[in-house]
mmCIF file with all atom_site columns, C-alpha atoms in Angstrom:
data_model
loop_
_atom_site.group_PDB
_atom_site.id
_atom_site.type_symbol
_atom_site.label_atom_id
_atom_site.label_alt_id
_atom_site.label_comp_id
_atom_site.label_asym_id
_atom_site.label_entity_id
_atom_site.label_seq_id
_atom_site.pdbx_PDB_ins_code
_atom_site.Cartn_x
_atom_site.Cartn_y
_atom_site.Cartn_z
_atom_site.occupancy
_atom_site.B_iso_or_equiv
_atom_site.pdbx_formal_charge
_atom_site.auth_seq_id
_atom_site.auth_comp_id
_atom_site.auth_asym_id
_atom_site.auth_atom_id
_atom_site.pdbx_PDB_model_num
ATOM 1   C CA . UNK A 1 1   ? -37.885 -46.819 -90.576  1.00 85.00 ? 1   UNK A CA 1
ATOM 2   C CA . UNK A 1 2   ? -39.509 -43.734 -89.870  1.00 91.00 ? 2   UNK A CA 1
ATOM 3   C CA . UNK A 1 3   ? -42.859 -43.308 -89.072  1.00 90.00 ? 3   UNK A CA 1
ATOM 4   C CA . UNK A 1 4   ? -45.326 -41.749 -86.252  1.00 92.00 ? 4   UNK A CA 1
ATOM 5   C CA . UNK A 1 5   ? -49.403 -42.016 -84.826  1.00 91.00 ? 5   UNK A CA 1
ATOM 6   C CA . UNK A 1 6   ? -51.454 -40.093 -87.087  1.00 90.00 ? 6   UNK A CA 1
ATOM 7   C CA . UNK A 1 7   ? -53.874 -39.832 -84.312  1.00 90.00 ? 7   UNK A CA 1
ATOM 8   C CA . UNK A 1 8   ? -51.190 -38.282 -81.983  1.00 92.00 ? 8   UNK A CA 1
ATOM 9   C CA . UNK A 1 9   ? -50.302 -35.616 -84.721  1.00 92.00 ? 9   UNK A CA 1
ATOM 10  C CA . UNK A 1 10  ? -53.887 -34.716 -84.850  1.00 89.00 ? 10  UNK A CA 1
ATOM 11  C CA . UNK A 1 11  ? -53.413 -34.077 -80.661  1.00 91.00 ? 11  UNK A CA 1
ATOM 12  C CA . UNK A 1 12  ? -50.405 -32.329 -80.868  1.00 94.00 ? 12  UNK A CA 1
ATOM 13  C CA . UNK A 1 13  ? -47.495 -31.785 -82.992  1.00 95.00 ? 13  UNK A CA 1
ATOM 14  C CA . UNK A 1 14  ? -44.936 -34.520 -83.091  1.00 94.00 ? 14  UNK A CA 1
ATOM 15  C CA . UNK A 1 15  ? -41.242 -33.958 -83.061  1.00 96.00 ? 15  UNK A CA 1
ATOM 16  C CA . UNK A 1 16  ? -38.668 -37.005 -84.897  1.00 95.00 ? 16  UNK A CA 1
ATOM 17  C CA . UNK A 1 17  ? -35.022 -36.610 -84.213  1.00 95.00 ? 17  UNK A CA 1
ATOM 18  C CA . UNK A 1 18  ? -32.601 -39.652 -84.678  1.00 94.00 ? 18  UNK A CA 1
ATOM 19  C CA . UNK A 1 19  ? -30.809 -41.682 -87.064  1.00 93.00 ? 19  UNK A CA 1
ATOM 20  C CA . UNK A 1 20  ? -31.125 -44.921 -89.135  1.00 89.00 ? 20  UNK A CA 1
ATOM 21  C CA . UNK A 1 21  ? -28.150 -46.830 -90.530  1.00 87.00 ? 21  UNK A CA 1
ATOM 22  C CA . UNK A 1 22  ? -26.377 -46.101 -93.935  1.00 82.00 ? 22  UNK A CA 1
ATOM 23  C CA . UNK A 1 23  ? -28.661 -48.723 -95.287  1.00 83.00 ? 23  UNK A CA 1
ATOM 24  C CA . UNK A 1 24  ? -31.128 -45.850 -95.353  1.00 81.00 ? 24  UNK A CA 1
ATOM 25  C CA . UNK A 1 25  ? -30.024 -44.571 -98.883  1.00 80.00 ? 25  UNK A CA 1
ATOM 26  C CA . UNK A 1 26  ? -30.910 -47.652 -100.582 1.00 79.00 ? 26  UNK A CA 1
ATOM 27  C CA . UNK A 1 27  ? -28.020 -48.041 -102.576 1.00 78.00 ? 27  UNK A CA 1
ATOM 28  C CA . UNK A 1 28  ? -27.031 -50.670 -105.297 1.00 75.00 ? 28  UNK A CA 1
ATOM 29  C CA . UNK A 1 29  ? -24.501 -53.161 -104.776 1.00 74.00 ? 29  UNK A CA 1
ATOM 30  C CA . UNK A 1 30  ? -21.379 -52.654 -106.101 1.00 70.00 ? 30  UNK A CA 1
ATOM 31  C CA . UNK A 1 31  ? -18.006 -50.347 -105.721 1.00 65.00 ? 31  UNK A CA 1
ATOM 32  C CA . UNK A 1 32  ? -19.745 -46.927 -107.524 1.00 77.00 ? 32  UNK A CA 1
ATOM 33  C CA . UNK A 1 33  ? -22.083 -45.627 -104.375 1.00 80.00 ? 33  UNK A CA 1
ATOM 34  C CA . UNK A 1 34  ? -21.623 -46.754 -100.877 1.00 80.00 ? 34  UNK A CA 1
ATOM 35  C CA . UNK A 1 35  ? -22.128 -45.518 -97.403  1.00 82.00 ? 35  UNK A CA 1
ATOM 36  C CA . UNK A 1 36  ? -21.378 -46.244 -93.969  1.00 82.00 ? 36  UNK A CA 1
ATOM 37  C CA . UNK A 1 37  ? -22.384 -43.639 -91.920  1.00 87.00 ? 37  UNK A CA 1
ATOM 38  C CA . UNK A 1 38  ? -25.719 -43.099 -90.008  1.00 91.00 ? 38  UNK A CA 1
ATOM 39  C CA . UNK A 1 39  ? -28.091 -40.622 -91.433  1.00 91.00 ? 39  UNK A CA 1
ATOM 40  C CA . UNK A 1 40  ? -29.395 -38.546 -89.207  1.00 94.00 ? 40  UNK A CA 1
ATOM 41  C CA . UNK A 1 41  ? -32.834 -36.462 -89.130  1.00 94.00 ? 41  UNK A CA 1
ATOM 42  C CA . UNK A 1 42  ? -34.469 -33.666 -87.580  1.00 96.00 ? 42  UNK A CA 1
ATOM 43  C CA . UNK A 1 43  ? -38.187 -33.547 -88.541  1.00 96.00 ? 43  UNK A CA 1
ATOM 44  C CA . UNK A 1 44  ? -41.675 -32.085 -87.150  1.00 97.00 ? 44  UNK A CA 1
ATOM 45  C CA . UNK A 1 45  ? -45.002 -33.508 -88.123  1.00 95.00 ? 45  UNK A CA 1
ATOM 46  C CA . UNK A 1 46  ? -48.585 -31.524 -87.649  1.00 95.00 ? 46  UNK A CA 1
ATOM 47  C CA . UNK A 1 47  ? -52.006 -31.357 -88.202  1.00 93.00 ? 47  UNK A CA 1
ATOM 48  C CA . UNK A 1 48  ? -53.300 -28.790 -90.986  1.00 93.00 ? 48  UNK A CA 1
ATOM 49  C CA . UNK A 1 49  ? -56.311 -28.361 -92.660  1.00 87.00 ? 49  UNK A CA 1
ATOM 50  C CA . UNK A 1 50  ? -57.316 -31.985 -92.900  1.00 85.00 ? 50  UNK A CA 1
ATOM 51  C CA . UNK A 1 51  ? -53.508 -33.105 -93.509  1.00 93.00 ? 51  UNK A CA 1
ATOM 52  C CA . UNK A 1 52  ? -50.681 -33.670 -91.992  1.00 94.00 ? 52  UNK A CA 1
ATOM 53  C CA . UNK A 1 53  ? -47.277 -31.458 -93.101  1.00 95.00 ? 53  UNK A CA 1
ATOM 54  C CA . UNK A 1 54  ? -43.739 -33.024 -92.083  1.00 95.00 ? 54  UNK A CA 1
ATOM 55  C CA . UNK A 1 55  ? -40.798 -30.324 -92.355  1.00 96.00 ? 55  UNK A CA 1
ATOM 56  C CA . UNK A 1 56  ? -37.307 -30.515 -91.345  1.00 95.00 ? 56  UNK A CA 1
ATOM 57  C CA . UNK A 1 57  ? -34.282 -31.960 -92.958  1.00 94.00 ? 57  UNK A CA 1
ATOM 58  C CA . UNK A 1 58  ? -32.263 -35.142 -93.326  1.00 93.00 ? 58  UNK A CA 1
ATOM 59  C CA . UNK A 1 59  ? -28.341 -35.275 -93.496  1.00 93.00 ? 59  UNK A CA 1
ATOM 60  C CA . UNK A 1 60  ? -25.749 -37.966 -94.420  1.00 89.00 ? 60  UNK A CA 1
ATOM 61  C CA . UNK A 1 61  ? -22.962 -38.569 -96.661  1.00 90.00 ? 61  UNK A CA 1
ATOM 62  C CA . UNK A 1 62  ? -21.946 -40.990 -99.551  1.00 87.00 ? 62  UNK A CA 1
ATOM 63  C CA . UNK A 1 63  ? -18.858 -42.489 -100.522 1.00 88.00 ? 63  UNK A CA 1
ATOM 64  C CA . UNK A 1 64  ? -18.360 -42.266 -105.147 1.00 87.00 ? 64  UNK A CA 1
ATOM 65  C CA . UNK A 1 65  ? -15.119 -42.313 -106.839 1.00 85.00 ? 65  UNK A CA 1
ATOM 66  C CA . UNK A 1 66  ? -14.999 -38.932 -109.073 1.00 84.00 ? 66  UNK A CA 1
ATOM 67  C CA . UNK A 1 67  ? -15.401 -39.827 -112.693 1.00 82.00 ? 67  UNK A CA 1
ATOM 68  C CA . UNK A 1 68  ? -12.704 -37.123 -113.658 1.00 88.00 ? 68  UNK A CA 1
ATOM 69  C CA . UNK A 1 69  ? -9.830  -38.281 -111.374 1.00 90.00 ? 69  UNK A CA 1
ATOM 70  C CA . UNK A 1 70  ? -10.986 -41.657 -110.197 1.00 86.00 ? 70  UNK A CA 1
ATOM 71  C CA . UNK A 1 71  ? -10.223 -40.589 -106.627 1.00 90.00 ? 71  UNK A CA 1
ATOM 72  C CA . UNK A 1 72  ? -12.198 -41.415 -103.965 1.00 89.00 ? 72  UNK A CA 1
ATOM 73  C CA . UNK A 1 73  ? -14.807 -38.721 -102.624 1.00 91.00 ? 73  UNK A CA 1
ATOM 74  C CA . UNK A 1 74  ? -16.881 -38.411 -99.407  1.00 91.00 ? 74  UNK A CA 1
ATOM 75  C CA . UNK A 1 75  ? -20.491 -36.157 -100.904 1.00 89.00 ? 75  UNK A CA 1
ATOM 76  C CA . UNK A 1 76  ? -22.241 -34.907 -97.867  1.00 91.00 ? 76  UNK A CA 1
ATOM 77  C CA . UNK A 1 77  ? -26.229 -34.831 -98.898  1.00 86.00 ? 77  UNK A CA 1
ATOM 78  C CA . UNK A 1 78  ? -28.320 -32.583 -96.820  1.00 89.00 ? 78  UNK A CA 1
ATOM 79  C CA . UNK A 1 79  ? -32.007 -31.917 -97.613  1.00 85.00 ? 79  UNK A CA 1
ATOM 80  C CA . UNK A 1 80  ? -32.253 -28.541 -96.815  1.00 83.00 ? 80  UNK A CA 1
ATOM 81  C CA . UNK A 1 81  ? -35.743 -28.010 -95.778  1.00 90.00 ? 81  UNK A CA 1
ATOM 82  C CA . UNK A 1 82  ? -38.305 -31.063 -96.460  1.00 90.00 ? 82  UNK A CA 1
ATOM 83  C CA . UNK A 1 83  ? -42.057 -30.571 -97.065  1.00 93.00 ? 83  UNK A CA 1
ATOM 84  C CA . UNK A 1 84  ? -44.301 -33.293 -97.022  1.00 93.00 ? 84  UNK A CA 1
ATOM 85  C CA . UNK A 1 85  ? -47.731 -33.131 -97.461  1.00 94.00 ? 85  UNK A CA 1
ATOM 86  C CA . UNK A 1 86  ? -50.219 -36.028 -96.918  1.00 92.00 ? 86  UNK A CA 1
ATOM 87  C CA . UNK A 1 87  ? -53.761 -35.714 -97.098  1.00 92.00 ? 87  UNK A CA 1
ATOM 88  C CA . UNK A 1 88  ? -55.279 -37.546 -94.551  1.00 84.00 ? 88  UNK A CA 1
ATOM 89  C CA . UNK A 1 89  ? -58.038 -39.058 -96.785  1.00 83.00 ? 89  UNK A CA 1
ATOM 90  C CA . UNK A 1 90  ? -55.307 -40.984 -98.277  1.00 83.00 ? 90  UNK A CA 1
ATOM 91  C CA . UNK A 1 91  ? -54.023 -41.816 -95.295  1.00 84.00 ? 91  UNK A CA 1
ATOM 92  C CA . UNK A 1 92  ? -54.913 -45.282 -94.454  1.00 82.00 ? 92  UNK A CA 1
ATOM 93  C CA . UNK A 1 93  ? -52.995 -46.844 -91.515  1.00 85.00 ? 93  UNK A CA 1
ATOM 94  C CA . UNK A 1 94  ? -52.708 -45.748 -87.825  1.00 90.00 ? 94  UNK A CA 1
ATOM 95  C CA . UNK A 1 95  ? -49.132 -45.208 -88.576  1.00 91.00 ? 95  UNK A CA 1
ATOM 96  C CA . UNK A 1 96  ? -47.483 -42.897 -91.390  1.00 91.00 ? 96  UNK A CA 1
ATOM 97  C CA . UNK A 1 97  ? -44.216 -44.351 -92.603  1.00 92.00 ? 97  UNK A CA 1
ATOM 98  C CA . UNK A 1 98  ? -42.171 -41.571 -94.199  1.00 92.00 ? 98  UNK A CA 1
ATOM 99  C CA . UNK A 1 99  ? -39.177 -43.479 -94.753  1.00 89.00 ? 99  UNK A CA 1
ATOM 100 C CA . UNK A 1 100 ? -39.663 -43.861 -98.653  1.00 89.00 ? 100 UNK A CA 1
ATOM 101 C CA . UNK A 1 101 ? -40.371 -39.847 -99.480  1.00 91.00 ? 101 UNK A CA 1
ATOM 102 C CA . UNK A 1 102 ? -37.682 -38.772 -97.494  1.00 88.00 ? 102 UNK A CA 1
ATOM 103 C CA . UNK A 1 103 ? -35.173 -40.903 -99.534  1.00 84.00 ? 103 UNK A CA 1
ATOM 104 C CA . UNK A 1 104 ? -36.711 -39.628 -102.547 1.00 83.00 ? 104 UNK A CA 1
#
Protein backbone atom coordinates (compact mmCIF):
# COMPACT_ATOMS: atom_id res chain seq x y z
CA UNK A 1 0.00 0.00 0.00
CA UNK A 2 1.07 3.31 -0.76
CA UNK A 3 0.01 6.22 0.81
CA UNK A 4 1.38 9.50 2.78
CA UNK A 5 0.04 12.60 5.48
CA UNK A 6 -1.74 15.04 3.50
CA UNK A 7 -0.99 17.44 6.20
CA UNK A 8 2.81 16.77 5.89
CA UNK A 9 2.64 17.40 2.02
CA UNK A 10 1.04 20.66 2.74
CA UNK A 11 4.51 21.34 5.11
CA UNK A 12 6.82 20.17 2.77
CA UNK A 13 7.17 18.01 -0.14
CA UNK A 14 7.20 14.32 0.48
CA UNK A 15 9.48 11.91 -1.24
CA UNK A 16 8.16 7.74 -1.65
CA UNK A 17 10.79 5.36 -2.79
CA UNK A 18 10.34 1.51 -2.19
CA UNK A 19 8.69 -1.50 -3.31
CA UNK A 20 5.55 -3.65 -2.69
CA UNK A 21 5.29 -7.32 -3.63
CA UNK A 22 4.22 -8.69 -7.13
CA UNK A 23 0.81 -8.86 -5.63
CA UNK A 24 0.78 -5.17 -6.49
CA UNK A 25 -0.48 -5.70 -10.15
CA UNK A 26 -3.59 -7.27 -9.15
CA UNK A 27 -3.60 -9.99 -11.40
CA UNK A 28 -6.20 -12.83 -12.09
CA UNK A 29 -5.64 -16.25 -11.18
CA UNK A 30 -4.64 -18.47 -13.59
CA UNK A 31 -1.47 -19.47 -15.99
CA UNK A 32 -2.05 -16.24 -18.67
CA UNK A 33 -0.51 -13.17 -16.36
CA UNK A 34 1.65 -13.72 -13.40
CA UNK A 35 4.38 -12.03 -11.52
CA UNK A 36 6.83 -12.55 -8.96
CA UNK A 37 8.94 -9.81 -8.71
CA UNK A 38 8.73 -6.67 -6.44
CA UNK A 39 7.62 -3.51 -8.04
CA UNK A 40 9.44 -0.86 -7.24
CA UNK A 41 8.62 3.07 -7.15
CA UNK A 42 10.13 6.33 -7.14
CA UNK A 43 7.51 9.06 -6.48
CA UNK A 44 7.28 12.82 -5.07
CA UNK A 45 4.13 14.27 -3.64
CA UNK A 46 3.46 18.31 -3.16
CA UNK A 47 1.30 20.90 -2.35
CA UNK A 48 -0.13 23.11 -5.37
CA UNK A 49 -2.72 25.40 -5.67
CA UNK A 50 -5.14 23.79 -3.27
CA UNK A 51 -4.03 20.12 -4.45
CA UNK A 52 -1.71 17.85 -4.11
CA UNK A 53 0.40 16.55 -7.51
CA UNK A 54 2.28 13.04 -7.19
CA UNK A 55 4.95 12.52 -10.12
CA UNK A 56 7.46 9.92 -10.61
CA UNK A 57 7.29 6.48 -12.01
CA UNK A 58 6.62 2.86 -11.11
CA UNK A 59 8.56 -0.20 -12.63
CA UNK A 60 8.05 -4.01 -12.63
CA UNK A 61 7.72 -6.83 -14.89
CA UNK A 62 5.11 -9.58 -15.83
CA UNK A 63 5.40 -13.01 -16.77
CA UNK A 64 2.55 -13.93 -20.34
CA UNK A 65 3.10 -16.65 -22.72
CA UNK A 66 3.20 -14.90 -26.38
CA UNK A 67 0.04 -15.71 -28.23
CA UNK A 68 2.10 -16.15 -31.56
CA UNK A 69 4.70 -18.71 -30.34
CA UNK A 70 3.31 -19.83 -27.03
CA UNK A 71 6.71 -19.19 -25.46
CA UNK A 72 7.11 -17.84 -22.35
CA UNK A 73 7.90 -13.95 -22.06
CA UNK A 74 9.17 -11.71 -19.20
CA UNK A 75 7.23 -7.77 -20.25
CA UNK A 76 8.99 -5.20 -18.22
CA UNK A 77 6.15 -2.30 -17.48
CA UNK A 78 7.53 1.02 -16.60
CA UNK A 79 5.29 4.10 -16.16
CA UNK A 80 7.31 6.58 -17.55
CA UNK A 81 6.39 9.70 -15.83
CA UNK A 82 3.09 9.56 -13.49
CA UNK A 83 0.87 12.60 -12.80
CA UNK A 84 -1.59 12.55 -10.28
CA UNK A 85 -3.68 15.17 -9.39
CA UNK A 86 -6.01 15.26 -6.32
CA UNK A 87 -7.90 18.09 -5.30
CA UNK A 88 -7.81 18.44 -1.83
CA UNK A 89 -11.57 19.21 -1.44
CA UNK A 90 -12.04 15.70 -2.36
CA UNK A 91 -9.66 14.64 -0.25
CA UNK A 92 -11.19 13.21 2.78
CA UNK A 93 -8.84 11.20 5.06
CA UNK A 94 -5.60 12.24 6.87
CA UNK A 95 -3.93 9.79 4.67
CA UNK A 96 -3.91 9.61 0.68
CA UNK A 97 -3.67 6.04 -0.53
CA UNK A 98 -2.37 6.05 -4.10
CA UNK A 99 -2.04 2.49 -4.46
CA UNK A 100 -5.20 2.03 -6.78
CA UNK A 101 -4.27 5.02 -9.52
CA UNK A 102 -0.92 3.98 -9.80
CA UNK A 103 -1.99 0.42 -10.88
CA UNK A 104 -4.32 1.95 -13.19
Amino acid sequence: MIKFSVSRVEKEPVFLEGSEPSEFWGLPEGDTYSSDTPVTYELQARAVAGAILVTGSVKGSVNARCGRCLEDITLEISSGEIDLYYAKADISDEELDITADLRD
